[in-house]
Amino acid sequence: MPVPLRDLLGRVGTSVREFTIAQRTIALIGVAALVLGVVALSAWMAKPSYTPLFSGLQAADANVIVEQLRTDGVPYELTSGGGTILVPEESVYDQRLKAAAAGLPSSSTGGYSLLDNMGVTSSEFQQSVTYKRALEGELASTIGALDGVKVASVRLAIPEATVFVAETKDPTASVFVETDRGATLNADQVQAIVHLTSASIEGMTPENVAVIDAAGTVLSAVGSGATGGADKQAADYEQRVRGAVQTMLDRVVGVGNASVVVAATMSTESGERVEESFTTPEGAPALNESSTTEDYTGTGGNAAGVLGPDNIAVPGGANGDGTFTSESATRNNAVNKVTESTIIPAGAVARQTVSVALDSAAAGAVNVGNVSDLVAAAAGIDAVRGDVVTVEVMEFNRDGAADAAAALAAAEAAEAAELRSSLIRTAMIAAAIALPLIAALILVARRTRRNEREELDIGQLSGVPADWEGVTVPIAMTDVPPPMPIEPVSAPVPGPEAISMERKRAEIDALAERDPEKTAEFLRNLMDERQPV
């Protein structure tokens, strides 16, 4: 072992033996924490990067794939309740190819791949059912790719084709969606699912798609669309109108000085209305016109006459020979025809009422009529429909607001106090940990400075008197610049001790000439030994 390393280990061992129990405990804790940190870092760096092999697996498929991974000796991890299998990144493609060769996952919806297994002897019914299953599988896999969707299942109700138009029915679809843990589908995602499904099936409308989640909540109902039933539509409409009116009144009378309540009645009936109107264009020529003229000349004889009140023939004043003339005309004029077909969906606003209460303390100079007009315009009031707007000025009860403000202030004060207490506890814990460590480091540094010295045997120096043999002086191992030359001090009458001291000084001078650095360290340590540590 090299000498410097052996000396360093010896000094470290000496320093450790001089530690107190508290210092040894702190040192052991620090060494243990360092070792644990190194082990954890090494384990984290040595851990391979995992990536999903398959996700959304059924229990049977997950079990078979896990057995395959165990047989191949590939490490794996299970997440999402066992539905997702993670493997090292370098093994993903190899294991996917092996799973595909084994027909895994076998419980997949299949999609259009189902059509590849159909034979030439398949009946028309089998072809129809397989094609519908393929559509359902493709839609389910597409919907399952949306964010937040864990599992999706689609069922289609496609009526049989018929030559009778009056008996033709629209296709419908139902979509079951299971979301990830803690995820919720918003209105835009539900609309996306509805329109994706309806656009994939010929003749299907968005109103004929039903979406239900795993909790049994109807996200989109057949006939009413993705906005839900009449109650949900009414609640959404009331919230939207109330928010618009409240925002406007807050700017007019100030925040907290107006209260708005909206009550809306939504129609639950849907239908279709057809109207036809006819108009005659001005100055347009007739489409076709025909006239007939008939002339008859009689041969004489008695005139038939006209029957009178008593059924007695009365002469008609015409010629008695029976001559007459008849004319008739037929004209077909151009006519404008307008046919209007209106589909009335469910969820239309049948009637709404808006009630506004203003605080008298803040609305003293506000014109109630102007406020009523503003509210009617903001809420879309239709008087023909029967909508009503009511605006009243009254005194608000401020007791609850004061209590709420006091409770809010108390809660904020308690939160601030808790935060301060948490900071103080954290600071105390940090100080309790840091102070012993700092003290230990200081003690170690001081003891290391005292122990980082080597023993120099003066008697081993060449030219040193025998009186100095066995005398050892600690000299520090640090590099310091050489001191200034020391001038000898002469004595008038040197005695024996003075002569001995003079000889020693001469030897030191000689030593200084040969090795000035060690001489300087020797003198410096002599001075340090006289000072208290």
Coordinates of C-alpha atoms in Angstrom, one line a residue:
M1 CA 0.0 0.0 0.0
P2 CA 1.4 3.4 -0.8
V3 CA 2.7 5.4 2.1
P4 CA 0.4 8.5 1.5
L5 CA -2.7 6.2 1.4
R6 CA -1.5 4.3 4.5
D7 CA -1.0 7.6 6.4
L8 CA -4.4 8.9 5.3
L9 CA -6.1 5.7 6.5
G10 CA -4.3 5.9 9.7
R11 CA -5.3 9.5 10.3
V12 CA -8.9 8.7 9.5
G13 CA -8.9 5.7 11.9
T14 CA -7.4 7.9 14.6
S15 CA -10.0 10.6 14.0
V16 CA -12.8 8.1 14.2
R17 CA -11.5 6.6 17.5
E18 CA -11.5 10.0 19.0
F19 CA -15.2 10.7 18.1
T20 CA -17.7 10.8 20.9
I21 CA -20.8 8.6 20.9
A22 CA -23.0 11.3 19.4
Q23 CA -20.4 12.0 16.7
R24 CA -20.1 8.3 15.9
T25 CA -23.9 8.0 15.6
I26 CA -24.2 11.0 13.3
A27 CA -21.4 9.7 11.2
L28 CA -23.0 6.2 11.0
I29 CA -26.3 7.8 9.9
G30 CA -24.6 9.9 7.3
V31 CA -22.7 6.9 5.9
A32 CA -25.9 4.8 5.9
A33 CA -27.8 7.6 4.0
L34 CA -25.0 7.9 1.5
V35 CA -24.9 4.1 0.9
L36 CA -28.7 3.9 0.5
G37 CA -28.6 6.8 -1.9
V38 CA -25.9 5.2 -4.0
V39 CA -27.8 1.9 -4.0
A40 CA -31.1 3.6 -5.0
L41 CA -29.4 5.6 -7.7
S42 CA -27.7 2.5 -9.0
A43 CA -30.9 0.5 -9.0
W44 CA -32.8 3.3 -10.8
M45 CA -30.0 3.6 -13.4
A46 CA -29.9 -0.1 -13.9
K47 CA -33.7 -0.4 -14.3
P48 CA -34.7 -0.9 -18.0
S49 CA -37.1 1.5 -19.7
Y50 CA -40.6 -0.1 -19.8
T51 CA -43.1 0.6 -22.6
P52 CA -46.7 -0.8 -23.1
L53 CA -46.9 -4.1 -24.9
F54 CA -50.7 -4.3 -25.0
S55 CA -53.3 -2.2 -23.3
G56 CA -57.0 -2.7 -22.7
L57 CA -56.6 -6.5 -22.4
Q58 CA -59.2 -8.9 -21.1
A59 CA -58.2 -11.1 -18.1
A60 CA -57.8 -14.3 -20.2
D61 CA -55.6 -12.6 -22.8
A62 CA -53.5 -10.9 -20.1
N63 CA -52.9 -14.3 -18.4
V64 CA -51.8 -16.0 -21.6
I65 CA -49.4 -13.2 -22.5
V66 CA -47.9 -13.1 -19.0
E67 CA -47.2 -16.9 -19.2
Q68 CA -45.5 -16.3 -22.6
L69 CA -43.3 -13.6 -21.0
R70 CA -42.4 -15.8 -18.1
T71 CA -41.5 -18.6 -20.5
D72 CA -39.2 -16.3 -22.5
G73 CA -37.7 -14.8 -19.3
V74 CA -38.8 -11.2 -20.2
P75 CA -39.4 -8.9 -17.2
Y76 CA -42.8 -7.3 -17.1
E77 CA -45.1 -5.0 -15.1
L78 CA -48.9 -4.9 -14.9
T79 CA -50.8 -1.6 -14.7
S80 CA -54.4 -0.3 -15.1
G81 CA -55.8 -3.2 -13.1
G82 CA -54.0 -5.8 -15.2
G83 CA -55.3 -4.5 -18.5
T84 CA -51.9 -3.0 -19.6
I85 CA -48.6 -5.0 -19.7
L86 CA -45.3 -3.2 -19.7
V87 CA -42.1 -4.8 -21.0
P88 CA -38.5 -3.5 -21.6
E89 CA -38.4 -1.3 -24.7
E90 CA -36.0 -3.6 -26.6
S91 CA -38.4 -6.6 -26.2
V92 CA -41.6 -4.9 -27.4
Y93 CA -41.6 -5.7 -31.1
D94 CA -40.3 -9.3 -30.6
Q95 CA -43.0 -10.1 -28.0
R96 CA -45.8 -8.5 -30.2
L97 CA -44.8 -10.7 -33.1
K98 CA -44.9 -13.8 -30.9
A99 CA -48.3 -12.8 -29.5
A100 CA -49.7 -12.2 -33.0
A101 CA -48.4 -15.6 -34.1
A102 CA -50.2 -17.2 -31.2
G103 CA -53.4 -15.3 -32.1
L104 CA -53.3 -12.9 -29.1
P105 CA -55.1 -11.0 -28.0
S106 CA -57.9 -13.3 -29.0
S107 CA -60.8 -11.3 -27.3
S108 CA -60.4 -8.3 -29.5
T109 CA -63.3 -6.9 -31.4
G110 CA -61.7 -7.8 -34.8
G111 CA -63.1 -5.1 -36.9
Y112 CA -62.9 -5.6 -40.7
S113 CA -60.5 -8.5 -40.1
L114 CA -63.7 -10.6 -39.5
L115 CA -64.5 -10.3 -43.2
D116 CA -61.2 -12.1 -44.0
N117 CA -62.4 -15.4 -42.5
M118 CA -65.7 -15.5 -44.4
G119 CA -66.1 -18.4 -46.9
V120 CA -67.8 -18.6 -50.2
T121 CA -70.6 -20.7 -48.6
S122 CA -71.6 -18.0 -46.1
S123 CA -75.3 -17.2 -46.2
E124 CA -76.7 -13.7 -46.7
F125 CA -77.6 -13.6 -43.0
Q126 CA -74.1 -14.5 -41.9
Q127 CA -72.6 -11.9 -44.2
S128 CA -75.0 -9.2 -42.8
V129 CA -74.2 -10.1 -39.2
T130 CA -70.5 -10.3 -39.8
Y131 CA -70.5 -6.9 -41.6
K132 CA -72.4 -5.4 -38.7
R133 CA -69.9 -6.9 -36.2
A134 CA -67.0 -5.5 -38.2
L135 CA -68.6 -2.0 -38.1
E136 CA -69.1 -2.3 -34.4
G137 CA -65.5 -3.4 -33.8
E138 CA -64.0 -0.6 -35.9
L139 CA -66.2 2.0 -34.2
A140 CA -65.3 0.6 -30.7
S141 CA -61.6 0.6 -31.4
T142 CA -61.8 4.2 -32.7
I143 CA -63.8 5.5 -29.8
G144 CA -61.4 3.7 -27.4
A145 CA -58.5 5.7 -28.7
L146 CA -60.0 8.9 -27.3
D147 CA -58.4 10.4 -24.2
G148 CA -60.0 9.2 -21.0
V149 CA -61.8 6.2 -22.6
K150 CA -60.7 2.9 -21.3
V151 CA -63.2 0.5 -23.0
A152 CA -65.8 1.2 -25.6
S153 CA -68.5 -1.0 -27.0
V154 CA -70.9 -0.2 -29.9
R155 CA -74.2 -1.9 -30.8
L156 CA -75.9 -1.0 -34.1
A157 CA -79.5 -1.5 -35.0
I158 CA -79.7 -1.4 -38.8
P159 CA -83.2 -2.2 -40.2
E160 CA -83.5 -4.4 -43.2
A161 CA -83.8 -2.8 -46.6
T162 CA -87.3 -2.6 -48.1
V163 CA -88.8 -1.3 -51.3
F164 CA -91.6 0.5 -49.4
V165 CA -90.4 4.0 -48.6
A166 CA -93.2 4.5 -46.0
E167 CA -91.9 1.6 -44.0
T168 CA -88.3 2.6 -44.0
K169 CA -86.9 3.1 -40.5
D170 CA -83.8 5.0 -39.4
P171 CA -80.8 3.1 -38.0
T172 CA -79.9 3.7 -34.4
A173 CA -76.7 3.0 -32.3
S174 CA -75.9 2.6 -28.6
V175 CA -72.4 3.3 -27.3
F176 CA -71.1 2.1 -24.0
V177 CA -68.1 3.9 -22.6
E178 CA -65.9 3.1 -19.6
T179 CA -63.6 5.9 -18.7
D180 CA -60.2 5.7 -16.9
R181 CA -60.1 6.1 -13.1
G182 CA -60.9 9.7 -12.2
A183 CA -61.6 10.7 -15.9
T184 CA -64.9 12.2 -17.0
L185 CA -66.1 12.9 -20.6
N186 CA -67.0 16.5 -21.3
A187 CA -69.7 17.7 -23.7
D188 CA -67.2 18.1 -26.6
Q189 CA -66.0 14.5 -26.3
V190 CA -69.6 13.2 -26.1
Q191 CA -70.5 15.2 -29.2
A192 CA -67.4 13.7 -30.9
I193 CA -68.5 10.2 -30.1
V194 CA -72.1 10.9 -31.4
H195 CA -71.0 12.5 -34.6
L196 CA -68.3 9.8 -35.3
T197 CA -70.9 7.0 -34.9
S198 CA -73.6 8.7 -36.9
A199 CA -71.3 9.7 -39.8
S200 CA -70.0 6.1 -40.0
I201 CA -73.5 4.5 -40.7
E202 CA -75.5 5.4 -43.8
G203 CA -78.8 7.2 -43.0
M204 CA -78.0 7.6 -39.3
T205 CA -78.5 11.0 -37.6
P206 CA -76.8 12.3 -34.5
E207 CA -80.2 12.3 -32.7
N208 CA -80.3 8.5 -33.1
V209 CA -77.1 7.7 -31.1
A210 CA -77.3 6.9 -27.4
V211 CA -74.1 7.2 -25.2
I212 CA -74.0 5.6 -21.7
D213 CA -71.1 5.5 -19.4
A214 CA -70.1 2.8 -16.9
A215 CA -71.9 4.6 -14.0
G216 CA -75.2 4.4 -15.9
T217 CA -75.4 8.0 -16.8
V218 CA -77.0 8.9 -20.1
L219 CA -74.7 11.2 -21.9
S220 CA -76.7 11.3 -25.1
A221 CA -80.3 10.1 -25.5
V222 CA -82.1 9.0 -28.7
G223 CA -84.3 11.8 -29.9
S224 CA -82.8 14.6 -27.8
G225 CA -79.1 14.4 -28.8
A226 CA -76.0 14.7 -26.7
T227 CA -77.4 17.5 -24.6
G228 CA -79.4 15.1 -22.4
G229 CA -83.1 15.2 -21.4
A230 CA -85.4 18.1 -21.0
D231 CA -84.4 18.7 -17.4
K232 CA -80.7 18.9 -18.2
Q233 CA -81.4 21.1 -21.2
A234 CA -83.5 23.4 -19.1
A235 CA -80.8 23.5 -16.4
D236 CA -78.1 24.3 -18.9
Y237 CA -80.2 27.0 -20.5
E238 CA -81.1 28.6 -17.2
Q239 CA -77.5 28.6 -16.1
R240 CA -76.4 30.2 -19.4
V241 CA -79.0 33.0 -19.3
R242 CA -78.5 33.6 -15.6
G243 CA -74.8 34.0 -16.0
A244 CA -75.3 36.5 -18.9
V245 CA -77.8 38.6 -17.0
Q246 CA -75.8 38.5 -13.7
T247 CA -72.6 39.6 -15.4
M248 CA -74.5 42.6 -16.9
L249 CA -76.1 43.6 -13.6
D250 CA -72.8 43.3 -11.7
R251 CA -71.4 46.0 -14.0
V252 CA -74.5 48.2 -13.5
V253 CA -75.2 48.0 -9.8
G254 CA -72.0 46.3 -8.5
V255 CA -71.1 42.8 -7.5
G256 CA -73.4 41.4 -4.8
N257 CA -76.2 44.0 -5.3
A258 CA -78.3 42.0 -7.7
S259 CA -79.8 38.5 -7.7
V260 CA -81.1 36.7 -10.8
V261 CA -83.3 33.7 -11.1
V262 CA -84.3 32.1 -14.4
A263 CA -87.0 29.5 -14.8
A264 CA -87.3 27.9 -18.3
T265 CA -89.8 25.3 -19.6
M266 CA -88.4 23.1 -22.4
S267 CA -90.6 21.3 -24.9
T268 CA -90.3 17.5 -24.8
E269 CA -92.2 16.9 -28.0
S270 CA -90.7 16.7 -31.5
G271 CA -92.5 16.7 -34.8
E272 CA -92.5 18.0 -38.4
R273 CA -94.7 20.7 -39.8
V274 CA -95.4 21.1 -43.6
E275 CA -96.8 24.4 -44.9
E276 CA -97.8 25.2 -48.5
S277 CA -98.6 28.7 -49.8
F278 CA -99.7 29.9 -53.3
T279 CA -99.3 33.3 -54.8
T280 CA -100.1 34.7 -58.3
P281 CA -97.3 36.5 -60.0
E282 CA -98.1 39.9 -61.4
G283 CA -97.9 40.3 -65.2
A284 CA -97.1 36.7 -65.9
P285 CA -98.8 35.2 -69.0
A286 CA -101.3 32.3 -68.7
L287 CA -99.8 28.9 -69.0
N288 CA -102.6 27.8 -71.5
E289 CA -106.0 29.2 -72.6
S290 CA -108.9 27.8 -74.6
S291 CA -112.3 29.2 -75.7
T292 CA -115.4 27.6 -77.2
T293 CA -118.2 29.4 -79.2
E294 CA -121.5 27.7 -80.3
D295 CA -124.1 29.3 -82.6
Y296 CA -127.5 27.7 -83.4
T297 CA -130.1 28.9 -85.8
G298 CA -133.6 27.6 -85.4
T299 CA -136.2 26.7 -88.1
G300 CA -139.2 28.5 -86.6
G301 CA -142.1 27.1 -84.6
N302 CA -143.6 27.9 -81.3
A303 CA -141.3 29.5 -78.9
A304 CA -140.6 27.5 -75.8
G305 CA -140.6 30.5 -73.5
V306 CA -139.7 30.5 -69.9
L307 CA -141.6 28.9 -67.1
G308 CA -143.4 31.4 -64.9
P309 CA -144.2 31.2 -61.2
D310 CA -147.2 28.9 -61.9
N311 CA -145.3 26.7 -64.3
I312 CA -146.9 28.4 -67.2
A313 CA -144.7 29.2 -70.2
V314 CA -144.0 32.8 -70.6
P315 CA -142.5 34.2 -73.8
G316 CA -138.8 34.9 -73.2
G317 CA -138.7 37.9 -75.5
A318 CA -136.3 36.0 -77.8
N319 CA -137.0 35.1 -81.4
G320 CA -139.4 32.4 -81.6
D321 CA -137.3 30.4 -84.0
G322 CA -135.0 28.9 -81.3
T323 CA -131.7 30.6 -82.4
F324 CA -129.0 31.0 -79.7
T325 CA -125.2 31.7 -79.2
S326 CA -123.0 30.1 -76.5
E327 CA -119.4 31.0 -75.6
S328 CA -117.0 29.5 -73.0
A329 CA -113.3 30.1 -72.2
T330 CA -110.7 28.2 -70.0
R331 CA -107.5 29.9 -68.8
N332 CA -104.7 28.3 -66.7
N333 CA -102.7 31.1 -65.0
A334 CA -99.2 30.6 -63.5
V335 CA -99.2 30.2 -59.7
N336 CA -96.2 30.2 -57.3
K337 CA -96.2 27.3 -54.9
V338 CA -94.0 27.3 -51.7
T339 CA -93.7 24.2 -49.6
E340 CA -92.0 24.6 -46.2
S341 CA -91.1 21.5 -44.1
T342 CA -90.0 22.3 -40.5
I343 CA -88.6 19.7 -38.1
I344 CA -89.4 20.7 -34.5
P345 CA -86.8 19.0 -32.3
A346 CA -87.3 18.3 -28.6
G347 CA -85.7 20.8 -26.2
A348 CA -87.1 24.0 -27.6
V349 CA -87.8 26.8 -25.1
A350 CA -91.6 26.8 -24.5
R351 CA -91.6 29.6 -21.9
Q352 CA -89.2 31.4 -19.5
T353 CA -89.4 33.8 -16.7
V354 CA -86.6 36.0 -15.3
S355 CA -86.8 37.4 -11.8
V356 CA -84.3 40.1 -10.8
A357 CA -83.9 41.6 -7.3
L358 CA -81.9 44.8 -6.8
D359 CA -80.5 46.0 -3.5
S360 CA -82.1 49.3 -2.6
A361 CA -78.9 50.6 -1.0
A362 CA -77.1 50.3 -4.3
A363 CA -79.9 50.8 -6.8
G364 CA -81.3 54.1 -5.6
A365 CA -80.4 56.0 -8.8
V366 CA -81.0 53.2 -11.2
N367 CA -84.0 53.3 -13.5
V368 CA -86.0 50.1 -13.0
G369 CA -87.5 50.4 -16.5
N370 CA -84.1 50.5 -18.1
V371 CA -82.9 47.6 -16.1
S372 CA -86.0 45.6 -17.2
D373 CA -85.4 46.4 -20.9
L374 CA -81.7 45.3 -20.5
V375 CA -82.7 42.1 -18.8
A376 CA -85.3 41.3 -21.5
A377 CA -82.8 41.9 -24.3
A378 CA -80.1 39.9 -22.6
A379 CA -82.4 36.9 -21.8
G380 CA -84.1 36.9 -25.2
I381 CA -87.6 37.4 -23.8
D382 CA -90.4 36.7 -26.3
A383 CA -93.7 38.3 -25.2
V384 CA -95.7 36.3 -27.8
R385 CA -94.4 33.1 -26.3
G386 CA -95.5 34.2 -22.8
D387 CA -92.1 35.1 -21.3
V388 CA -92.1 37.4 -18.3
V389 CA -89.5 39.7 -16.7
T390 CA -89.9 41.0 -13.2
V391 CA -87.5 43.5 -11.6
E392 CA -87.9 44.6 -8.0
V393 CA -85.9 46.9 -5.7
M394 CA -85.7 45.8 -2.1
E395 CA -83.4 45.7 0.9
F396 CA -81.0 42.8 1.0
N397 CA -80.2 40.9 4.2
R398 CA -76.5 41.4 4.8
D399 CA -76.2 39.3 8.0
G400 CA -75.3 36.2 6.1
A401 CA -72.8 38.0 4.0
A402 CA -71.1 39.4 7.1
D403 CA -71.0 36.0 8.7
A404 CA -69.7 34.5 5.5
A405 CA -67.0 37.2 5.3
A406 CA -66.0 36.7 8.9
A407 CA -65.9 32.9 8.4
L408 CA -63.8 33.4 5.3
A409 CA -61.4 35.7 7.1
A410 CA -61.1 33.2 10.0
A411 CA -60.5 30.4 7.6
E412 CA -57.8 32.5 5.8
A413 CA -56.2 33.4 9.2
A414 CA -56.2 29.7 10.3
E415 CA -54.7 28.7 7.0
A416 CA -52.0 31.3 7.4
A417 CA -51.3 30.2 10.9
E418 CA -51.1 26.6 9.9
L419 CA -48.7 27.6 7.1
R420 CA -46.5 29.5 9.5
S421 CA -46.5 26.6 12.0
S422 CA -45.6 24.2 9.2
L423 CA -42.7 26.4 8.2
I424 CA -41.5 26.8 11.8
R425 CA -41.7 23.0 12.3
T426 CA -39.8 22.4 9.0
A427 CA -37.2 25.0 10.0
M428 CA -36.7 23.4 13.4
I429 CA -36.4 19.9 12.0
A430 CA -33.9 21.2 9.4
A431 CA -31.9 23.0 12.2
A432 CA -32.0 20.0 14.4
I433 CA -30.5 17.9 11.6
A434 CA -28.1 20.5 10.3
L435 CA -26.6 21.8 13.6
P436 CA -25.3 18.5 14.8
L437 CA -23.9 17.8 11.3
I438 CA -22.2 21.2 11.2
A439 CA -20.8 20.7 14.7
A440 CA -19.5 17.3 13.8
L441 CA -17.9 18.7 10.7
I442 CA -16.2 21.4 12.7
L443 CA -14.9 19.0 15.2
V444 CA -13.6 16.7 12.5
A445 CA -11.9 19.5 10.7
R446 CA -10.2 20.7 13.9
R447 CA -9.1 17.2 14.9
T448 CA -7.9 16.5 11.3
R449 CA -5.8 19.7 11.4
R450 CA -4.2 18.6 14.7
N451 CA -3.7 15.0 13.4
E452 CA -2.3 15.9 10.0
R453 CA 1.2 16.2 11.3
E454 CA 4.2 14.0 11.1
E455 CA 6.8 13.3 13.7
L456 CA 10.3 14.5 12.9
D457 CA 13.2 12.9 14.9
I458 CA 15.7 15.6 15.5
G459 CA 18.4 13.1 16.4
Q460 CA 18.2 11.6 12.9
L461 CA 19.3 14.9 11.3
S462 CA 22.9 15.0 10.3
G463 CA 24.9 17.4 12.4
V464 CA 22.4 17.4 15.4
P465 CA 24.0 17.0 18.8
A466 CA 23.5 13.9 20.8
D467 CA 21.5 15.9 23.4
W468 CA 18.7 16.1 20.9
E469 CA 18.3 12.4 20.3
G470 CA 14.9 11.1 21.2
V471 CA 13.3 14.5 21.0
T472 CA 10.4 14.5 18.4
V473 CA 8.7 17.6 17.2
P474 CA 5.4 17.5 15.2
I475 CA 5.7 19.2 11.9
A476 CA 2.6 20.0 9.7
M477 CA 2.4 18.5 6.3
T478 CA 1.3 21.8 4.7
D479 CA 3.3 23.8 2.2
V480 CA 4.1 27.3 3.5
P481 CA 6.5 29.9 2.2
P482 CA 9.9 29.9 4.0
P483 CA 10.2 32.4 6.9
M484 CA 12.6 35.3 7.0
P485 CA 16.2 34.5 7.9
I486 CA 16.8 34.4 11.6
E487 CA 19.7 36.4 12.9
P488 CA 21.7 34.8 15.7
V489 CA 21.7 36.6 19.0
S490 CA 25.1 36.9 20.7
A491 CA 25.5 36.8 24.5
P492 CA 28.2 38.7 26.3
V493 CA 29.4 35.7 28.4
P494 CA 28.0 32.4 27.2
G495 CA 27.6 29.8 29.8
P496 CA 27.3 26.0 29.3
E497 CA 23.6 26.2 28.6
A498 CA 24.0 29.1 26.3
I499 CA 26.8 27.2 24.5
S500 CA 24.5 24.2 24.1
M501 CA 21.7 26.4 22.9
E502 CA 24.1 28.1 20.5
R503 CA 25.2 24.7 19.1
K504 CA 21.6 23.8 18.6
R505 CA 20.9 27.0 16.9
A506 CA 23.9 26.5 14.6
E507 CA 22.5 23.0 13.8
I508 CA 19.2 24.5 13.0
D509 CA 20.8 27.1 10.8
A510 CA 22.6 24.3 9.0
L511 CA 19.3 22.5 8.6
A512 CA 17.7 25.6 7.3
E513 CA 20.4 25.9 4.6
R514 CA 19.9 22.3 3.5
D515 CA 16.0 22.1 3.8
P516 CA 14.5 25.6 4.4
E517 CA 10.9 24.3 4.1
K518 CA 11.1 21.7 6.9
T519 CA 13.0 24.2 9.0
A520 CA 10.2 26.7 8.6
E521 CA 7.5 24.1 9.5
F522 CA 9.6 23.1 12.5
L523 CA 9.7 26.6 13.8
R524 CA 6.0 27.2 13.0
N525 CA 4.9 24.2 14.9
L526 CA 7.1 25.2 17.9
M527 CA 5.2 28.4 18.0
D528 CA 1.8 26.6 17.6
E529 CA 2.5 24.3 20.6
R530 CA 2.9 27.3 22.9
Q531 CA -0.6 28.6 21.9
P532 CA -3.8 27.1 23.3
V533 CA -5.8 25.1 20.9

